[in-house]
Amino acid sequence: MPRLLFFYLSKRIAVAALLIEAGLCFPVVMTALFHQLPPAAIRGGLLVPALLGTLPTVLYIALPMAVGVAVALEFARMSADGMIAVLYSLRLSAWAITLPAAFVALVAAGAGYWLSSVFAPAHVGEMHDVIYVIRNSLNHRMLEPAQFYTFDNGARTLYFRRWRSADVVSGMFIHQFSTEKNEEQIITAAEAEFRRNANGVVLIMSNGAIVTLSADGSTIRTAHFDEYAMPVGMQGSGGLPRRNWRGVFEMPLLEFFRERPSSIIFPRLYGEWMSEAAKRCGIPFLALTHALLAIGLVLSLASASGRATAATTATMLAIPMIHVAILVAAETLVRQDPRFIWIVGLAIVAELAAAIILIERQNANFTMAKDTTV
């Protein structure tokens, strides 16, 4: 294939794939985040970490489907415009025509493997950190007035009357119990300010009192203060609070395979690991298989002279259906029974084999037509 034509077709397919990828991912992710995150979480600055933790995974999962649909659209256009016949008249075989799409698909597959093995594992934990913060009320700007919040496994209860600014509240009430001192405290303050630092949040209370009671109730002490500072285990300026667990989806490539759990001792964790392995290893490769299958279907079902058929539309629908079926199998079936990973692998191989057979048939027809002309 001439170099100029190769780069022209590659550019068209790549741009179409990027536009389809953006159209698939960004609206879906943003809509899901705005629907799932409470308004207080968005006000608290948790939207960006949630987006960074979600988008890379969605990108590498949707990228093969975007490439397949882009290839189907481009080859359907070429067929409708009679460009396929022109390429055949230039003595180009069916395999030569597939080179631009195959090149774009291989680049997309490489990008998908980088996203799934390096970039997504490094950031996907941020979404779970956001969920952890929301469930445990660890962002002070998410707190609603006139509600009781418990922290430290119920050892501390916090309540305030209303917000006065983004970080200042009025009518603060705190009840906490210290197992070390075997006493409980009730702290009231007219005003309190949440001040973030690199390690967490310091609660600065003004014009209040501290009532300390012993566990048996024998002694009561009362102290008044003008200003009192107390550290609170909330989200500081240094980043989101860390969870006490780590999922297999957060491990980079080498650590992921090195930390494979035992199927006998940890069957559930092994199922999750196999499901993640199926997605990391299989999904990016679908960019190539989808692209080749789209080419084979369009060349087989559409007329090279420009008379496109309704089967071309069916081709563009077949790619998403196959992609979703393989993704659902990798996510659900493999998680339930890791032996189903062979079904996922066989489905990918079957798609690749079908694509090669369809393209080879067109290539054989091209060879026969060329010999007859000679």
mmCIF file of N, CA, C and O in Angstrom, residues 224-297:
data_model
loop_
_atom_site.group_PDB
_atom_site.id
_atom_site.type_symbol
_atom_site.label_atom_id
_atom_site.label_comp_id
_atom_site.label_asym_id
_atom_site.label_seq_id
_atom_site.Cartn_x
_atom_site.Cartn_y
_atom_site.Cartn_z
ATOM 1 N N HIS A 224 -13.502 25.618 81.498
ATOM 2 C CA HIS A 224 -13.895 26.531 80.427
ATOM 3 C C HIS A 224 -12.653 26.957 79.646
ATOM 4 O O HIS A 224 -11.552 27.042 80.202
ATOM 5 N N PHE A 225 -12.837 27.238 78.379
ATOM 6 C CA PHE A 225 -11.694 27.628 77.547
ATOM 7 C C PHE A 225 -12.126 28.727 76.576
ATOM 8 O O PHE A 225 -13.298 28.829 76.189
ATOM 9 N N ASP A 226 -11.129 29.529 76.211
ATOM 10 C CA ASP A 226 -11.332 30.514 75.146
ATOM 11 C C ASP A 226 -11.063 29.905 73.774
ATOM 12 O O ASP A 226 -11.726 30.239 72.794
ATOM 13 N N GLU A 227 -10.050 29.011 73.745
ATOM 14 C CA GLU A 227 -9.734 28.322 72.495
ATOM 15 C C GLU A 227 -9.141 26.967 72.830
ATOM 16 O O GLU A 227 -8.299 26.842 73.721
ATOM 17 N N TYR A 228 -9.593 25.950 72.087
ATOM 18 C CA TYR A 228 -9.151 24.589 72.364
ATOM 19 C C TYR A 228 -8.967 23.866 71.022
ATOM 20 O O TYR A 228 -9.840 23.928 70.143
ATOM 21 N N ALA A 229 -7.824 23.217 70.850
ATOM 22 C CA ALA A 229 -7.501 22.521 69.594
ATOM 23 C C ALA A 229 -7.540 21.016 69.827
ATOM 24 O O ALA A 229 -7.022 20.512 70.843
ATOM 25 N N MET A 230 -8.122 20.293 68.861
ATOM 26 C CA MET A 230 -8.236 18.842 68.976
ATOM 27 C C MET A 230 -8.069 18.222 67.592
ATOM 28 O O MET A 230 -8.763 18.605 66.643
ATOM 29 N N PRO A 231 -7.125 17.298 67.417
ATOM 30 C CA PRO A 231 -6.966 16.646 66.103
ATOM 31 C C PRO A 231 -8.135 15.713 65.811
ATOM 32 O O PRO A 231 -8.650 15.034 66.696
ATOM 33 N N VAL A 232 -8.521 15.693 64.538
ATOM 34 C CA VAL A 232 -9.620 14.843 64.079
ATOM 35 C C VAL A 232 -9.126 14.055 62.880
ATOM 36 O O VAL A 232 -8.505 14.615 61.966
ATOM 37 N N GLY A 233 -9.395 12.760 62.875
ATOM 38 C CA GLY A 233 -8.928 11.899 61.787
ATOM 39 C C GLY A 233 -9.772 12.032 60.534
ATOM 40 O O GLY A 233 -10.520 11.115 60.176
ATOM 41 N N MET A 234 -9.650 13.172 59.849
ATOM 42 C CA MET A 234 -10.388 13.419 58.608
ATOM 43 C C MET A 234 -9.408 13.700 57.477
ATOM 44 O O MET A 234 -8.188 13.694 57.669
ATOM 45 N N GLN A 235 -9.969 13.951 56.289
ATOM 46 C CA GLN A 235 -9.155 14.209 55.108
ATOM 47 C C GLN A 235 -8.423 15.530 55.238
ATOM 48 O O GLN A 235 -9.029 16.577 55.397
ATOM 49 N N GLY A 236 -7.092 15.479 55.187
ATOM 50 C CA GLY A 236 -6.280 16.681 55.262
ATOM 51 C C GLY A 236 -5.858 17.159 53.888
ATOM 52 O O GLY A 236 -6.328 16.676 52.851
ATOM 53 N N SER A 237 -4.923 18.095 53.885
ATOM 54 C CA SER A 237 -4.442 18.654 52.616
ATOM 55 C C SER A 237 -3.463 17.725 51.919
ATOM 56 O O SER A 237 -3.135 17.924 50.744
ATOM 57 N N GLY A 238 -2.971 16.695 52.618
ATOM 58 C CA GLY A 238 -1.996 15.786 52.027
ATOM 59 C C GLY A 238 -2.597 14.706 51.147
ATOM 60 O O GLY A 238 -1.859 13.933 50.547
ATOM 61 N N GLY A 239 -3.909 14.632 51.041
ATOM 62 C CA GLY A 239 -4.552 13.620 50.203
ATOM 63 C C GLY A 239 -5.650 12.906 50.954
ATOM 64 O O GLY A 239 -5.964 13.217 52.112
ATOM 65 N N LEU A 240 -6.260 11.931 50.281
ATOM 66 C CA LEU A 240 -7.356 11.177 50.873
ATOM 67 C C LEU A 240 -6.848 10.218 51.937
ATOM 68 O O LEU A 240 -5.746 9.686 51.825
ATOM 69 N N PRO A 241 -7.634 9.988 52.988
ATOM 70 C CA PRO A 241 -7.236 9.002 54.001
ATOM 71 C C PRO A 241 -7.099 7.613 53.390
ATOM 72 O O PRO A 241 -7.857 7.230 52.489
ATOM 73 N N ARG A 242 -6.126 6.869 53.851
ATOM 74 C CA ARG A 242 -5.864 5.540 53.310
ATOM 75 C C ARG A 242 -6.763 4.501 53.957
ATOM 76 O O ARG A 242 -7.056 4.552 55.142
ATOM 77 N N ARG A 243 -7.182 3.551 53.126
ATOM 78 C CA ARG A 243 -7.957 2.424 53.632
ATOM 79 C C ARG A 243 -7.019 1.399 54.271
ATOM 80 O O ARG A 243 -5.813 1.443 54.053
ATOM 81 N N ASN A 244 -7.601 0.477 55.025
ATOM 82 C CA ASN A 244 -6.793 -0.576 55.643
ATOM 83 C C ASN A 244 -6.797 -1.860 54.813
ATOM 84 O O ASN A 244 -6.499 -2.938 55.317
ATOM 85 N N TRP A 245 -7.188 -1.764 53.531
ATOM 86 C CA TRP A 245 -7.160 -2.919 52.643
ATOM 87 C C TRP A 245 -6.733 -2.459 51.260
ATOM 88 O O TRP A 245 -6.783 -1.285 50.931
ATOM 89 N N ARG A 246 -6.319 -3.428 50.437
ATOM 90 C CA ARG A 246 -5.855 -3.153 49.084
ATOM 91 C C ARG A 246 -6.339 -4.248 48.156
ATOM 92 O O ARG A 246 -6.160 -5.434 48.444
ATOM 93 N N GLY A 247 -6.972 -3.867 47.051
ATOM 94 C CA GLY A 247 -7.525 -4.837 46.128
ATOM 95 C C GLY A 247 -6.503 -5.279 45.095
ATOM 96 O O GLY A 247 -5.496 -4.603 44.838
ATOM 97 N N VAL A 248 -6.782 -6.416 44.441
ATOM 98 C CA VAL A 248 -5.879 -6.918 43.404
ATOM 99 C C VAL A 248 -5.859 -5.984 42.202
ATOM 100 O O VAL A 248 -4.875 -5.953 41.448
ATOM 101 N N PHE A 249 -6.926 -5.215 42.019
ATOM 102 C CA PHE A 249 -6.993 -4.294 40.884
ATOM 103 C C PHE A 249 -6.065 -3.097 41.049
ATOM 104 O O PHE A 249 -5.890 -2.328 40.106
ATOM 105 N N GLU A 250 -5.481 -2.924 42.239
ATOM 106 C CA GLU A 250 -4.558 -1.819 42.486
ATOM 107 C C GLU A 250 -3.099 -2.201 42.279
ATOM 108 O O GLU A 250 -2.218 -1.343 42.389
ATOM 109 N N MET A 251 -2.832 -3.461 42.000
ATOM 110 C CA MET A 251 -1.448 -3.917 41.881
ATOM 111 C C MET A 251 -0.930 -3.709 40.470
ATOM 112 O O MET A 251 -1.616 -4.048 39.504
ATOM 113 N N PRO A 252 0.278 -3.183 40.321
ATOM 114 C CA PRO A 252 0.889 -3.098 38.980
ATOM 115 C C PRO A 252 1.199 -4.478 38.433
ATOM 116 O O PRO A 252 1.059 -5.485 39.131
ATOM 117 N N LEU A 253 1.651 -4.519 37.190
ATOM 118 C CA LEU A 253 1.730 -5.776 36.452
ATOM 119 C C LEU A 253 2.551 -6.844 37.168
ATOM 120 O O LEU A 253 2.060 -7.948 37.429
ATOM 121 N N LEU A 254 3.813 -6.548 37.498
ATOM 122 C CA LEU A 254 4.683 -7.561 38.083
ATOM 123 C C LEU A 254 4.185 -8.014 39.450
ATOM 124 O O LEU A 254 4.156 -9.217 39.749
ATOM 125 N N GLU A 255 3.788 -7.065 40.273
ATOM 126 C CA GLU A 255 3.271 -7.423 41.594
ATOM 127 C C GLU A 255 1.970 -8.201 41.480
ATOM 128 O O GLU A 255 1.701 -9.105 42.282
ATOM 129 N N PHE A 256 1.165 -7.882 40.479
ATOM 130 C CA PHE A 256 -0.112 -8.570 40.289
ATOM 131 C C PHE A 256 0.105 -10.066 40.074
ATOM 132 O O PHE A 256 -0.557 -10.903 40.703
ATOM 133 N N PHE A 257 1.021 -10.438 39.187
ATOM 134 C CA PHE A 257 1.265 -11.857 38.933
ATOM 135 C C PHE A 257 2.061 -12.497 40.070
ATOM 136 O O PHE A 257 1.909 -13.701 40.320
ATOM 137 N N ARG A 258 2.883 -11.718 40.746
ATOM 138 C CA ARG A 258 3.655 -12.280 41.852
ATOM 139 C C ARG A 258 2.772 -12.599 43.061
ATOM 140 O O ARG A 258 3.051 -13.542 43.811
ATOM 141 N N GLU A 259 1.707 -11.832 43.258
ATOM 142 C CA GLU A 259 0.850 -11.999 44.428
ATOM 143 C C GLU A 259 -0.395 -12.828 44.116
ATOM 144 O O GLU A 259 -1.424 -12.647 44.758
ATOM 145 N N ARG A 260 -0.321 -13.725 43.160
ATOM 146 C CA ARG A 260 -1.482 -14.555 42.843
ATOM 147 C C ARG A 260 -1.851 -15.416 44.044
ATOM 148 O O ARG A 260 -1.022 -16.175 44.556
ATOM 149 N N PRO A 261 -3.100 -15.357 44.521
ATOM 150 C CA PRO A 261 -3.471 -16.114 45.720
ATOM 151 C C PRO A 261 -3.675 -17.591 45.407
ATOM 152 O O PRO A 261 -3.800 -17.993 44.251
ATOM 153 N N SER A 262 -3.736 -18.372 46.439
ATOM 154 C CA SER A 262 -3.942 -19.804 46.301
ATOM 155 C C SER A 262 -5.425 -20.093 46.033
ATOM 156 O O SER A 262 -6.305 -19.532 46.694
ATOM 157 N N SER A 263 -5.682 -20.970 45.082
ATOM 158 C CA SER A 263 -7.067 -21.321 44.763
ATOM 159 C C SER A 263 -7.695 -22.203 45.837
ATOM 160 O O SER A 263 -8.920 -22.319 45.900
ATOM 161 N N ILE A 264 -6.871 -22.814 46.669
ATOM 162 C CA ILE A 264 -7.382 -23.706 47.721
ATOM 163 C C ILE A 264 -7.611 -22.931 49.017
ATOM 164 O O ILE A 264 -8.658 -23.072 49.664
ATOM 165 N N ILE A 265 -6.656 -22.106 49.399
ATOM 166 C CA ILE A 265 -6.761 -21.385 50.675
ATOM 167 C C ILE A 265 -7.691 -20.183 50.553
ATOM 168 O O ILE A 265 -8.506 -19.915 51.440
ATOM 169 N N PHE A 266 -7.590 -19.445 49.436
ATOM 170 C CA PHE A 266 -8.405 -18.228 49.239
ATOM 171 C C PHE A 266 -9.181 -18.349 47.923
ATOM 172 O O PHE A 266 -8.838 -17.707 46.926
ATOM 173 N N PRO A 267 -10.222 -19.184 47.879
ATOM 174 C CA PRO A 267 -10.942 -19.381 46.608
ATOM 175 C C PRO A 267 -11.635 -18.119 46.105
ATOM 176 O O PRO A 267 -11.646 -17.851 44.899
ATOM 177 N N ARG A 268 -12.228 -17.332 47.010
ATOM 178 C CA ARG A 268 -12.925 -16.118 46.568
ATOM 179 C C ARG A 268 -11.936 -15.099 46.021
ATOM 180 O O ARG A 268 -12.164 -14.494 44.962
ATOM 181 N N LEU A 269 -10.832 -14.901 46.725
ATOM 182 C CA LEU A 269 -9.809 -13.964 46.271
ATOM 183 C C LEU A 269 -9.169 -14.453 44.973
ATOM 184 O O LEU A 269 -8.834 -13.638 44.095
ATOM 185 N N TYR A 270 -9.044 -15.766 44.829
ATOM 186 C CA TYR A 270 -8.494 -16.316 43.581
ATOM 187 C C TYR A 270 -9.429 -16.042 42.406
ATOM 188 O O TYR A 270 -8.976 -15.737 41.291
ATOM 189 N N GLY A 271 -10.732 -16.149 42.640
ATOM 190 C CA GLY A 271 -11.695 -15.833 41.593
ATOM 191 C C GLY A 271 -11.618 -14.369 41.175
ATOM 192 O O GLY A 271 -11.690 -14.055 39.975
ATOM 193 N N GLU A 272 -11.468 -13.467 42.141
ATOM 194 C CA GLU A 272 -11.320 -12.049 41.813
ATOM 195 C C GLU A 272 -10.028 -11.805 41.032
ATOM 196 O O GLU A 272 -10.000 -10.996 40.097
ATOM 197 N N TRP A 273 -8.962 -12.497 41.419
ATOM 198 C CA TRP A 273 -7.685 -12.331 40.716
ATOM 199 C C TRP A 273 -7.793 -12.823 39.277
ATOM 200 O O TRP A 273 -7.302 -12.163 38.350
ATOM 201 N N MET A 274 -8.436 -13.964 39.059
ATOM 202 C CA MET A 274 -8.575 -14.496 37.707
ATOM 203 C C MET A 274 -9.448 -13.593 36.847
ATOM 204 O O MET A 274 -9.186 -13.401 35.653
ATOM 205 N N SER A 275 -10.489 -13.020 37.439
ATOM 206 C CA SER A 275 -11.336 -12.095 36.694
ATOM 207 C C SER A 275 -10.550 -10.855 36.279
ATOM 208 O O SER A 275 -10.654 -10.401 35.126
ATOM 209 N N GLU A 276 -9.756 -10.321 37.191
ATOM 210 C CA GLU A 276 -8.925 -9.164 36.863
ATOM 211 C C GLU A 276 -7.873 -9.528 35.815
ATOM 212 O O GLU A 276 -7.594 -8.731 34.903
ATOM 213 N N ALA A 277 -7.299 -10.731 35.922
ATOM 214 C CA ALA A 277 -6.312 -11.165 34.928
ATOM 215 C C ALA A 277 -6.943 -11.315 33.550
ATOM 216 O O ALA A 277 -6.325 -10.972 32.527
ATOM 217 N N ALA A 278 -8.167 -11.836 33.499
ATOM 218 C CA ALA A 278 -8.850 -11.978 32.212
ATOM 219 C C ALA A 278 -9.079 -10.621 31.563
ATOM 220 O O ALA A 278 -8.910 -10.463 30.341
ATOM 221 N N LYS A 279 -9.435 -9.636 32.367
ATOM 222 C CA LYS A 279 -9.674 -8.299 31.803
ATOM 223 C C LYS A 279 -8.362 -7.640 31.389
ATOM 224 O O LYS A 279 -8.287 -7.025 30.315
ATOM 225 N N ARG A 280 -7.340 -7.744 32.213
ATOM 226 C CA ARG A 280 -6.060 -7.095 31.882
ATOM 227 C C ARG A 280 -5.401 -7.717 30.647
ATOM 228 O O ARG A 280 -4.838 -7.003 29.813
ATOM 229 N N CYS A 281 -5.475 -9.037 30.533
ATOM 230 C CA CYS A 281 -4.774 -9.714 29.449
ATOM 231 C C CYS A 281 -5.616 -9.838 28.188
ATOM 232 O O CYS A 281 -5.070 -9.831 27.077
ATOM 233 N N GLY A 282 -6.928 -9.981 28.337
ATOM 234 C CA GLY A 282 -7.766 -10.243 27.186
ATOM 235 C C GLY A 282 -8.414 -9.032 26.552
ATOM 236 O O GLY A 282 -8.486 -8.927 25.320
ATOM 237 N N ILE A 283 -8.895 -8.096 27.366
ATOM 238 C CA ILE A 283 -9.662 -6.970 26.829
ATOM 239 C C ILE A 283 -8.834 -6.106 25.875
ATOM 240 O O ILE A 283 -9.316 -5.772 24.780
ATOM 241 N N PRO A 284 -7.607 -5.682 26.209
ATOM 242 C CA PRO A 284 -6.865 -4.845 25.243
ATOM 243 C C PRO A 284 -6.622 -5.527 23.900
ATOM 244 O O PRO A 284 -6.640 -4.861 22.854
ATOM 245 N N PHE A 285 -6.422 -6.851 23.899
ATOM 246 C CA PHE A 285 -6.175 -7.564 22.640
ATOM 247 C C PHE A 285 -7.398 -7.550 21.730
ATOM 248 O O PHE A 285 -7.281 -7.727 20.509
ATOM 249 N N LEU A 286 -8.576 -7.311 22.310
ATOM 250 C CA LEU A 286 -9.792 -7.257 21.507
ATOM 251 C C LEU A 286 -9.766 -6.123 20.496
ATOM 252 O O LEU A 286 -10.546 -6.152 19.531
ATOM 253 N N ALA A 287 -8.922 -5.114 20.701
ATOM 254 C CA ALA A 287 -8.823 -4.041 19.711
ATOM 255 C C ALA A 287 -8.436 -4.606 18.349
ATOM 256 O O ALA A 287 -8.983 -4.201 17.309
ATOM 257 N N LEU A 288 -7.502 -5.561 18.329
ATOM 258 C CA LEU A 288 -7.080 -6.172 17.068
ATOM 259 C C LEU A 288 -8.135 -7.115 16.521
ATOM 260 O O LEU A 288 -8.451 -7.076 15.323
ATOM 261 N N THR A 289 -8.701 -7.955 17.381
ATOM 262 C CA THR A 289 -9.695 -8.920 16.889
ATOM 263 C C THR A 289 -10.959 -8.215 16.404
ATOM 264 O O THR A 289 -11.544 -8.609 15.380
ATOM 265 N N HIS A 290 -11.408 -7.184 17.135
ATOM 266 C CA HIS A 290 -12.594 -6.442 16.684
ATOM 267 C C HIS A 290 -12.338 -5.767 15.341
ATOM 268 O O HIS A 290 -13.208 -5.760 14.461
ATOM 269 N N ALA A 291 -11.154 -5.175 15.187
ATOM 270 C CA ALA A 291 -10.837 -4.475 13.937
ATOM 271 C C ALA A 291 -10.823 -5.453 12.756
ATOM 272 O O ALA A 291 -11.407 -5.180 11.697
ATOM 273 N N LEU A 292 -10.161 -6.596 12.921
ATOM 274 C CA LEU A 292 -10.099 -7.572 11.833
ATOM 275 C C LEU A 292 -11.475 -8.155 11.522
ATOM 276 O O LEU A 292 -11.824 -8.365 10.343
ATOM 277 N N LEU A 293 -12.265 -8.424 12.561
ATOM 278 C CA LEU A 293 -13.601 -8.963 12.318
ATOM 279 C C LEU A 293 -14.475 -7.941 11.599
ATOM 280 O O LEU A 293 -15.254 -8.305 10.698
ATOM 281 N N ALA A 294 -14.362 -6.672 11.979
ATOM 282 C CA ALA A 294 -15.136 -5.631 11.305
ATOM 283 C C ALA A 294 -14.764 -5.558 9.829
ATOM 284 O O ALA A 294 -15.642 -5.447 8.958
ATOM 285 N N ILE A 295 -13.467 -5.647 9.525
ATOM 286 C CA ILE A 295 -13.025 -5.623 8.126
ATOM 287 C C ILE A 295 -13.559 -6.838 7.371
ATOM 288 O O ILE A 295 -14.089 -6.732 6.256
ATOM 289 N N GLY A 296 -13.440 -8.022 7.982
ATOM 290 C CA GLY A 296 -13.916 -9.230 7.323
ATOM 291 C C GLY A 296 -15.406 -9.193 7.043
ATOM 292 O O GLY A 296 -15.854 -9.594 5.962
ATOM 293 N N LEU A 297 -16.195 -8.716 8.016
ATOM 294 C CA LEU A 297 -17.639 -8.657 7.820
ATOM 295 C C LEU A 297 -18.022 -7.646 6.753
ATOM 296 O O LEU A 297 -18.881 -7.917 5.907
#
